[in-house]
Short mmCIF file of C-alpha atoms and ligand atoms in Angstrom, two decimals:
data_model
loop_
_atom_site.label_atom_id
_atom_site.label_comp_id
_atom_site.label_asym_id
_atom_site.label_seq_id
_atom_site.Cartn_x
_atom_site.Cartn_y
_atom_site.Cartn_z
CA MET T 160 77.08 119.82 87.17
CA ILE T 161 75.99 117.84 89.38
CA ARG T 162 74.48 113.93 88.32
CA PRO T 163 70.92 112.88 89.64
CA PHE T 164 70.91 110.84 92.59
CA THR T 165 69.87 108.32 94.86
CA TYR T 166 71.01 108.06 97.77
CA GLN T 167 70.23 106.29 101.40
CA ALA T 168 72.34 106.45 104.07
CA LEU T 169 73.33 103.18 106.06
CA PRO T 170 73.40 103.79 110.66
CA MET T 171 76.84 104.07 111.35
CA ARG T 172 78.00 104.90 115.27
CA VAL T 173 81.81 105.11 115.25
CA VAL T 174 84.75 105.62 117.80
CA PHE T 175 87.74 106.34 116.60
CA GLY T 176 91.45 107.04 118.41
CA PRO T 177 94.34 105.51 119.98
CA GLY T 178 92.65 103.90 122.97
CA SER T 179 89.29 103.86 121.76
CA LEU T 180 89.12 100.35 123.04
CA ALA T 181 89.09 101.19 126.47
CA GLY T 182 84.97 102.47 125.31
CA LEU T 183 83.83 99.28 124.34
CA PRO T 184 82.46 98.33 127.84
CA ALA T 185 80.56 101.86 127.28
CA GLU T 186 79.12 100.27 123.83
CA VAL T 187 77.90 96.79 125.41
CA ALA T 188 75.36 99.13 128.05
CA ALA T 189 74.37 101.84 125.43
CA LEU T 190 73.15 98.43 123.92
CA GLY T 191 71.98 96.64 126.87
CA LEU T 192 73.95 93.85 126.26
CA ASP T 193 75.24 91.27 129.29
CA ARG T 194 77.20 89.00 127.48
CA VAL T 195 79.02 89.00 124.47
CA LEU T 196 81.18 86.39 122.90
CA VAL T 197 84.20 88.11 121.61
CA LEU T 198 85.28 86.46 117.80
CA CYS T 199 88.65 86.63 117.20
CA SER T 200 91.62 84.85 114.22
CA PRO T 201 94.06 81.88 116.22
CA GLU T 202 96.55 83.93 115.33
CA GLN T 203 94.86 87.15 117.54
CA GLU T 204 93.66 85.36 121.01
CA VAL T 205 96.08 87.39 122.81
CA THR T 206 94.19 89.83 121.45
CA GLY T 207 90.48 88.66 122.36
CA GLU T 208 91.69 87.95 125.68
CA GLN T 209 92.40 91.48 126.09
CA VAL T 210 89.39 92.63 125.14
CA ALA T 211 87.40 89.79 127.16
CA ALA T 212 89.13 91.09 129.76
CA ALA T 213 88.19 94.17 129.26
CA LEU T 214 84.74 93.39 129.34
CA GLY T 215 85.32 92.05 132.50
CA ALA T 216 81.08 90.36 133.36
CA LYS T 217 80.09 90.88 130.30
CA ALA T 218 82.98 88.90 128.08
CA ALA T 219 80.42 85.07 127.66
CA GLY T 220 83.83 84.10 126.51
CA VAL T 221 86.49 83.70 123.63
CA LEU T 222 85.87 82.21 120.60
CA PRO T 223 89.21 82.09 118.51
CA GLU T 224 88.78 80.32 115.13
CA ALA T 225 88.06 82.50 112.52
CA ARG T 226 89.32 81.60 109.26
CA MET T 227 89.10 83.28 106.15
CA HIS T 228 85.79 83.34 103.71
CA VAL T 229 84.18 82.32 106.81
CA PRO T 230 83.22 78.30 106.31
CA ILE T 231 80.37 77.47 106.84
CA GLU T 232 81.18 74.60 109.48
CA VAL T 233 83.39 76.71 111.58
CA ALA T 234 79.90 79.39 111.29
CA ARG T 235 77.40 76.91 112.53
CA ARG T 236 79.57 76.00 115.28
CA ALA T 237 80.27 79.49 116.60
CA ARG T 238 76.42 79.73 116.04
CA GLU T 239 76.75 76.64 118.80
CA VAL T 240 78.99 78.20 120.79
CA ALA T 241 76.92 81.48 121.20
CA ALA T 242 73.33 80.08 121.79
CA ASP T 243 75.39 76.97 124.59
CA LEU T 244 77.12 81.02 126.35
CA GLY T 245 73.64 81.97 126.42
CA ALA T 246 75.09 84.70 124.80
CA ASP T 247 73.09 88.42 123.68
CA GLY T 248 75.78 89.75 121.22
CA CYS T 249 79.33 89.56 119.97
CA VAL T 250 82.26 91.44 119.53
CA ALA T 251 84.39 90.36 117.04
CA VAL T 252 88.03 91.72 116.78
CA GLY T 253 90.40 91.12 113.95
CA GLY T 254 89.67 91.34 110.30
CA GLY T 255 87.07 90.66 107.84
CA SER T 256 87.49 86.84 108.78
CA ALA T 257 86.57 87.60 112.43
CA ILE T 258 84.36 90.57 111.23
CA GLY T 259 82.76 88.25 109.06
CA LEU T 260 82.37 85.58 111.82
CA GLY T 261 80.19 88.02 114.22
CA LYS T 262 77.69 88.35 110.54
CA ALA T 263 77.32 85.41 110.07
CA ILE T 264 76.16 84.67 113.74
CA ALA T 265 73.72 87.93 112.73
CA LEU T 266 72.63 86.22 109.58
CA GLU T 267 71.18 82.97 111.85
CA HIS T 268 70.09 84.62 115.42
CA ASP T 269 69.71 88.11 115.35
CA LEU T 270 72.85 89.21 117.09
CA PRO T 271 73.66 92.78 117.81
CA VAL T 272 77.40 92.89 116.49
CA ILE T 273 80.37 95.19 117.54
CA ALA T 274 83.27 95.45 115.25
CA VAL T 275 87.21 96.02 116.44
CA PRO T 276 88.73 96.28 113.05
CA THR T 277 92.77 95.81 113.12
CA THR T 278 92.86 95.30 109.29
CA TYR T 279 91.86 97.60 106.54
CA ALA T 280 89.71 95.45 105.07
CA GLY T 281 85.73 97.63 105.11
CA SER T 282 83.87 94.14 106.18
CA GLU T 283 82.64 96.59 109.52
CA MET T 284 80.74 98.53 107.44
CA THR T 285 78.96 97.03 104.91
CA PRO T 286 75.88 95.06 105.64
CA VAL T 287 77.48 91.86 103.25
CA TRP T 288 78.29 88.83 104.92
CA GLY T 289 79.72 85.36 102.67
CA LEU T 290 79.33 81.97 103.95
CA THR T 291 82.27 79.43 101.75
CA GLU T 292 80.60 75.71 101.73
CA ASP T 293 81.65 72.77 99.38
CA GLY T 294 83.87 75.33 97.80
CA GLN T 295 81.35 77.69 97.38
CA LYS T 296 81.29 81.13 98.78
CA ARG T 297 78.23 82.80 98.77
CA THR T 298 77.32 86.89 99.83
CA GLY T 299 74.56 88.62 100.03
CA ARG T 300 73.01 91.70 101.94
CA ASP T 301 71.53 92.34 104.70
CA ILE T 302 70.93 95.24 107.54
CA ARG T 303 70.83 93.33 110.27
CA VAL T 304 75.16 91.87 109.57
CA LEU T 305 75.96 95.69 109.86
CA PRO T 306 77.58 95.96 113.28
CA LYS T 307 75.96 98.27 115.45
CA SER T 308 78.93 99.77 116.62
CA VAL T 309 82.13 99.98 115.10
CA LEU T 310 85.83 101.09 117.35
CA TYR T 311 89.28 101.99 114.74
CA ASP T 312 91.51 101.65 117.88
CA PRO T 313 95.12 102.64 115.35
CA GLU T 314 96.72 101.02 118.99
CA LEU T 315 95.23 97.40 117.77
CA THR T 316 96.77 97.73 114.20
CA LEU T 317 100.54 98.83 115.79
CA THR T 318 100.55 94.53 115.16
CA LEU T 319 100.02 94.22 111.68
CA PRO T 320 103.21 92.89 109.71
CA ALA T 321 104.12 95.51 107.00
CA GLN T 322 103.46 93.33 104.09
CA LEU T 323 99.59 92.28 105.32
CA SER T 324 99.34 96.32 106.24
CA ALA T 325 100.27 97.10 102.17
CA THR T 326 98.60 94.58 101.29
CA SER T 327 95.07 95.27 102.77
CA GLY T 328 95.45 98.91 102.64
CA MET T 329 95.38 98.86 98.90
CA ASN T 330 92.21 96.70 99.09
CA ALA T 331 91.14 98.94 100.84
CA ILE T 332 91.96 101.54 98.53
CA ALA T 333 90.37 99.31 95.37
CA HIS T 334 86.60 100.86 97.26
CA ALA T 335 87.03 103.91 96.74
CA VAL T 336 88.18 103.21 93.66
CA GLU T 337 85.00 101.31 92.09
CA GLY T 338 82.93 103.36 94.21
CA LEU T 339 84.45 106.86 91.78
CA TYR T 340 83.43 105.14 88.93
CA ALA T 341 80.03 102.89 90.28
CA PRO T 342 76.89 103.16 88.50
CA ASP T 343 75.47 104.52 91.92
CA ALA T 344 78.42 106.88 92.48
CA THR T 345 76.84 109.89 94.93
CA PRO T 346 78.83 112.69 95.83
CA ILE T 347 79.57 112.14 99.09
CA VAL T 348 80.04 108.60 99.12
CA SER T 349 83.15 110.24 96.21
CA LEU T 350 84.74 112.47 98.59
CA MET T 351 85.10 109.19 100.79
CA ALA T 352 86.10 108.04 97.89
CA GLU T 353 88.71 110.36 97.26
CA GLU T 354 89.56 110.72 100.82
CA GLY T 355 90.42 107.76 101.86
CA THR T 356 92.79 107.31 98.90
CA ARG T 357 94.48 109.97 100.12
CA ALA T 358 95.34 109.29 103.10
CA LEU T 359 96.15 105.55 102.66
CA ALA T 360 98.46 106.19 99.74
CA SER T 361 100.04 108.90 102.31
CA ALA T 362 100.48 106.83 105.37
CA LEU T 363 100.90 103.35 104.03
CA PRO T 364 104.94 103.79 103.32
CA ARG T 365 105.10 105.17 106.83
CA VAL T 366 103.68 102.42 108.07
CA VAL T 367 105.77 99.71 105.84
CA ALA T 368 108.60 102.27 106.96
CA ASP T 369 107.73 102.14 110.84
CA GLY T 370 105.01 100.33 111.92
CA SER T 371 104.90 101.65 115.62
CA ASP T 372 104.27 105.33 113.62
CA LEU T 373 100.41 106.05 115.59
CA ASP T 374 99.95 109.13 113.66
CA ALA T 375 100.54 106.62 110.43
CA ARG T 376 98.67 104.09 111.97
CA GLY T 377 95.98 106.01 112.63
CA GLU T 378 95.92 108.07 108.97
CA ALA T 379 95.96 104.47 107.59
CA LEU T 380 92.52 102.72 109.60
CA TYR T 381 90.71 106.52 109.33
CA GLY T 382 91.01 106.29 105.10
CA ALA T 383 90.37 102.23 105.80
CA TRP T 384 86.76 103.59 107.27
CA LEU T 385 86.35 105.73 104.52
CA CYS T 386 87.05 103.47 101.76
CA GLY T 387 84.97 100.62 103.20
CA ALA T 388 81.35 102.70 104.04
CA VAL T 389 82.65 103.57 99.66
CA LEU T 390 82.35 99.85 99.78
CA ALA T 391 78.76 99.75 101.08
CA ALA T 392 77.39 102.32 99.10
CA THR T 393 78.24 101.21 95.74
CA THR T 394 77.25 98.79 93.22
CA MET T 395 81.40 97.29 92.71
CA SER T 396 83.04 96.12 89.57
CA LEU T 397 85.68 94.54 87.02
CA HIS T 398 87.98 94.60 90.08
CA HIS T 399 85.65 93.33 92.91
CA LYS T 400 83.97 90.39 90.87
CA LEU T 401 88.01 89.73 89.22
CA CYS T 402 89.98 89.24 93.23
CA HIS T 403 85.82 86.79 93.59
CA THR T 404 86.33 84.54 90.92
CA LEU T 405 90.25 84.14 91.45
CA GLY T 406 90.03 84.14 95.22
CA GLY T 407 87.05 81.47 94.73
CA THR T 408 88.83 79.49 91.91
CA LEU T 409 92.26 79.73 93.04
CA ASP T 410 91.87 80.18 96.61
CA LEU T 411 94.43 82.82 96.17
CA PRO T 412 94.55 85.45 99.32
CA HIS T 413 92.44 88.31 99.78
CA ALA T 414 94.12 90.83 100.54
CA GLN T 415 96.92 90.72 98.17
CA THR T 416 95.00 89.66 95.14
CA HIS T 417 93.42 93.08 95.10
CA THR T 418 96.76 94.69 95.57
CA VAL T 419 97.94 92.90 92.42
CA VAL T 420 94.78 92.97 89.96
CA LEU T 421 94.10 96.91 91.44
CA PRO T 422 96.14 98.91 88.95
CA HIS T 423 95.29 96.11 86.02
CA ALA T 424 91.32 96.58 86.52
CA LEU T 425 91.34 101.25 86.69
CA ALA T 426 93.69 100.82 83.61
CA TYR T 427 91.00 99.46 81.71
CA ASN T 428 88.30 100.98 82.57
CA GLN T 429 90.44 104.91 82.84
CA PRO T 430 89.22 105.93 79.25
CA ALA T 431 85.74 105.52 80.69
CA VAL T 432 85.79 107.13 83.72
CA PRO T 433 86.99 111.06 82.86
CA ASP T 434 85.69 111.84 86.80
CA ALA T 435 87.07 109.11 88.05
CA VAL T 436 90.28 109.42 86.89
CA ALA T 437 90.47 113.30 88.30
CA ALA T 438 89.44 112.23 91.46
CA LEU T 439 92.36 109.79 91.99
CA SER T 440 94.95 112.15 90.65
CA ARG T 441 93.92 114.79 92.85
CA ALA T 442 94.19 111.93 95.89
CA LEU T 443 97.64 111.05 94.62
CA GLY T 444 99.07 113.55 94.17
CA GLY T 445 98.82 115.30 91.26
CA VAL T 446 99.46 111.94 88.67
CA PRO T 447 98.53 112.05 85.50
CA ASP T 448 97.88 107.88 85.56
CA PRO T 449 96.22 106.89 88.66
CA ALA T 450 96.79 103.15 87.33
CA ARG T 451 100.52 103.45 87.08
CA GLU T 452 100.56 105.51 90.03
CA LEU T 453 98.77 102.43 92.58
CA TRP T 454 101.38 100.33 90.40
CA GLU T 455 104.61 102.38 91.49
CA LEU T 456 102.59 103.08 94.75
CA ALA T 457 102.86 98.86 95.51
CA GLY T 458 105.97 98.29 94.40
CA ARG T 459 107.17 100.69 96.81
CA LEU T 460 105.82 99.32 99.48
CA GLY T 461 107.65 96.11 98.73
CA ALA T 462 103.31 94.63 98.40
CA PRO T 463 103.18 91.75 95.11
CA ARG T 464 102.14 92.87 92.23
CA SER T 465 102.12 89.44 90.04
CA LEU T 466 99.76 86.97 90.05
CA ARG T 467 102.36 84.89 89.55
CA GLU T 468 104.12 85.48 92.60
CA LEU T 469 100.64 84.64 94.10
CA GLY T 470 100.58 80.92 92.80
CA MET T 471 98.23 81.69 89.64
CA ALA T 472 99.91 78.63 87.16
CA GLU T 473 100.06 80.70 83.18
CA ASP T 474 97.56 77.91 82.38
CA ASP T 475 94.47 79.76 84.51
CA ILE T 476 94.90 82.60 82.88
CA PRO T 477 91.99 81.17 80.21
CA ARG T 478 90.39 79.92 82.13
CA ILE T 479 89.43 82.59 84.81
CA ALA T 480 88.80 84.63 82.01
CA GLU T 481 86.23 82.84 80.99
CA LEU T 482 84.70 82.64 84.23
CA ALA T 483 84.66 86.27 84.43
CA VAL T 484 83.33 87.04 81.67
CA ALA T 485 80.49 84.55 81.97
CA GLY T 486 79.31 84.85 85.63
CA TRP T 487 78.98 88.10 84.32
CA ALA T 488 75.30 88.66 83.77
CA GLY T 489 72.94 88.54 86.84
CA SER T 490 76.20 88.13 89.19
CA GLY T 491 75.52 91.83 90.75
CA TYR T 492 77.99 93.38 89.34
CA ARG T 493 78.30 96.00 86.68
CA ASN T 494 80.98 98.26 84.80
CA PRO T 495 81.87 101.16 82.96
CA ARG T 496 83.95 99.09 80.42
CA PRO T 497 82.26 96.83 78.29
CA VAL T 498 84.01 93.50 80.08
CA THR T 499 85.02 91.67 76.87
CA ARG T 500 86.95 87.47 76.95
CA ASN T 501 90.06 89.29 74.94
CA GLY T 502 89.97 91.91 76.68
CA ILE T 503 90.14 90.17 80.00
CA GLU T 504 92.35 87.89 79.08
CA ALA T 505 94.74 90.46 78.51
CA LEU T 506 94.58 92.33 81.60
CA LEU T 507 95.32 88.85 82.78
CA TRP T 508 98.17 88.51 81.81
CA THR T 509 99.77 91.55 81.99
CA ALA T 510 98.40 91.01 85.86
CA TRP T 511 100.13 87.76 86.03
CA THR T 512 103.45 88.56 84.88
CA GLY T 513 104.07 91.91 87.42
CA ALA T 514 104.34 94.28 84.30
CA PRO T 515 103.37 97.27 84.46
CA PRO T 516 99.60 98.17 83.54
CA PRO T 517 99.31 99.78 79.73
P1 NAD V 703 91.73 88.46 107.85
O1 NAD V 703 90.38 88.57 109.06
O2 NAD V 703 91.60 87.41 107.07
O3 NAD V 703 94.06 89.44 108.84
C1 NAD V 703 94.27 87.20 108.09
C2 NAD V 703 95.29 88.08 109.28
O4 NAD V 703 95.96 88.72 109.97
C3 NAD V 703 94.35 86.98 110.36
O5 NAD V 703 95.75 85.65 110.99
C4 NAD V 703 94.49 87.55 111.20
O6 NAD V 703 94.56 86.95 112.87
C5 NAD V 703 95.97 88.30 111.41
N1 NAD V 703 95.85 89.97 111.66
C6 NAD V 703 94.67 90.94 111.42
N2 NAD V 703 94.32 92.25 112.61
C7 NAD V 703 96.07 92.00 112.92
C8 NAD V 703 96.74 92.83 113.93
N3 NAD V 703 96.38 94.37 114.06
N4 NAD V 703 97.41 92.20 113.94
C9 NAD V 703 98.60 91.04 113.59
N5 NAD V 703 97.09 90.36 112.99
C10 NAD V 703 96.71 90.73 112.82
O7 NAD V 703 92.23 89.80 106.95
P2 NAD V 703 91.24 90.67 106.31
O8 NAD V 703 91.93 90.49 105.04
O9 NAD V 703 91.30 91.64 107.47
O10 NAD V 703 90.00 89.87 105.88
C11 NAD V 703 89.67 90.03 104.20
C12 NAD V 703 87.78 88.73 104.73
O11 NAD V 703 87.13 89.55 105.04
C13 NAD V 703 87.93 87.92 103.23
O12 NAD V 703 87.46 86.78 103.63
C14 NAD V 703 87.40 89.23 102.74
O13 NAD V 703 86.30 88.10 101.51
C15 NAD V 703 86.49 89.62 103.71
N6 NAD V 703 85.79 90.99 103.52
C16 NAD V 703 84.60 91.45 103.83
C17 NAD V 703 83.73 92.63 103.46
C18 NAD V 703 82.20 92.62 103.26
O14 NAD V 703 82.08 94.16 102.97
N7 NAD V 703 81.45 91.54 103.35
C19 NAD V 703 85.06 93.35 103.10
C20 NAD V 703 85.85 93.01 103.18
C21 NAD V 703 86.35 91.87 103.33
#
């Protein structure tokens, strides 16, 4: 039986395919932009310069200063640079950090963003922004920060190291998993979640085995697009709440934390979400226990599987459990199963050791 639902589509323009970066000038022209600021991380300055070169006279400059979780000082400086250069738009090339910086400028100056994602994090599909000030990350939703156009060029992901490819891909699968059991799940979003999981689970082992496999890179990026769209359309649950708490409190690395926590958060929720388990089982090749399979997949990909190896101290387990449970009311997160202090502490303990989910 189809349950009643409400679905609000977001405006989404996607240009996908190897070499699609060549279409960037046309995207800039279609938006009527004349001077765009190129944003990237310091590690991807060469890619930023390549993008600026493709834009010719329409590039106002390159700002290679994006950082994880968008520190407020970085956002302020980028806003100033954009204003000083008279930029009328931004091209954010990179992962969630570069796209997050574009969103921070859009939030204040209403400048349109074109995103050229080079990881699988999915920020380019969402109207969610984040800013970090005094160690506290604030997030919000604002349609102005949603990129006007997204170019997915698998060629730009060929340089993404195997470890980051694996963990970034698991981060994307986490969006799909939580979308499948979200309170606002809808049939179309569930289709995207199942297909996104299938594509990533199929592509990631090939990507890790041979980072230059363009077919595998394309399939992984296609999966990331779908999973990012799921993130944008649904309310997130326990998994995202735990990762947000771990990242914000202990500064654990984003994609790696998602990779470690996902099998355990899913195992916690599985008894309450049979339809999601059935969809994930199909997506993962007919396995009986999707949570266990995601743990196995992380192992096959050589990705981290314990919070201990990410640098979390054992003593932090009770504190994180307390914060995750206490901060629940009014947090905007939901969960299909009641979230209890004991339950979360047991979950974190298993994830800390690296043992398989129960
Ligand atoms: P990231 O953007 O920080 O990138 C990680 C590193 O990989 C950087 O040094 C980057 O330069 C490098 N890199 C990226 N692509 C590369 C490539 N193709 N080749 C070589 N190096 C490459 O990491 P991320 O995991 O993509 O993004 C994480 C951030 O995004 C977090 O701050 C997270 O909160 C945010 N995020 C936001 C949303 C949202 O909807 N707002 C969604 C997902 C993630």
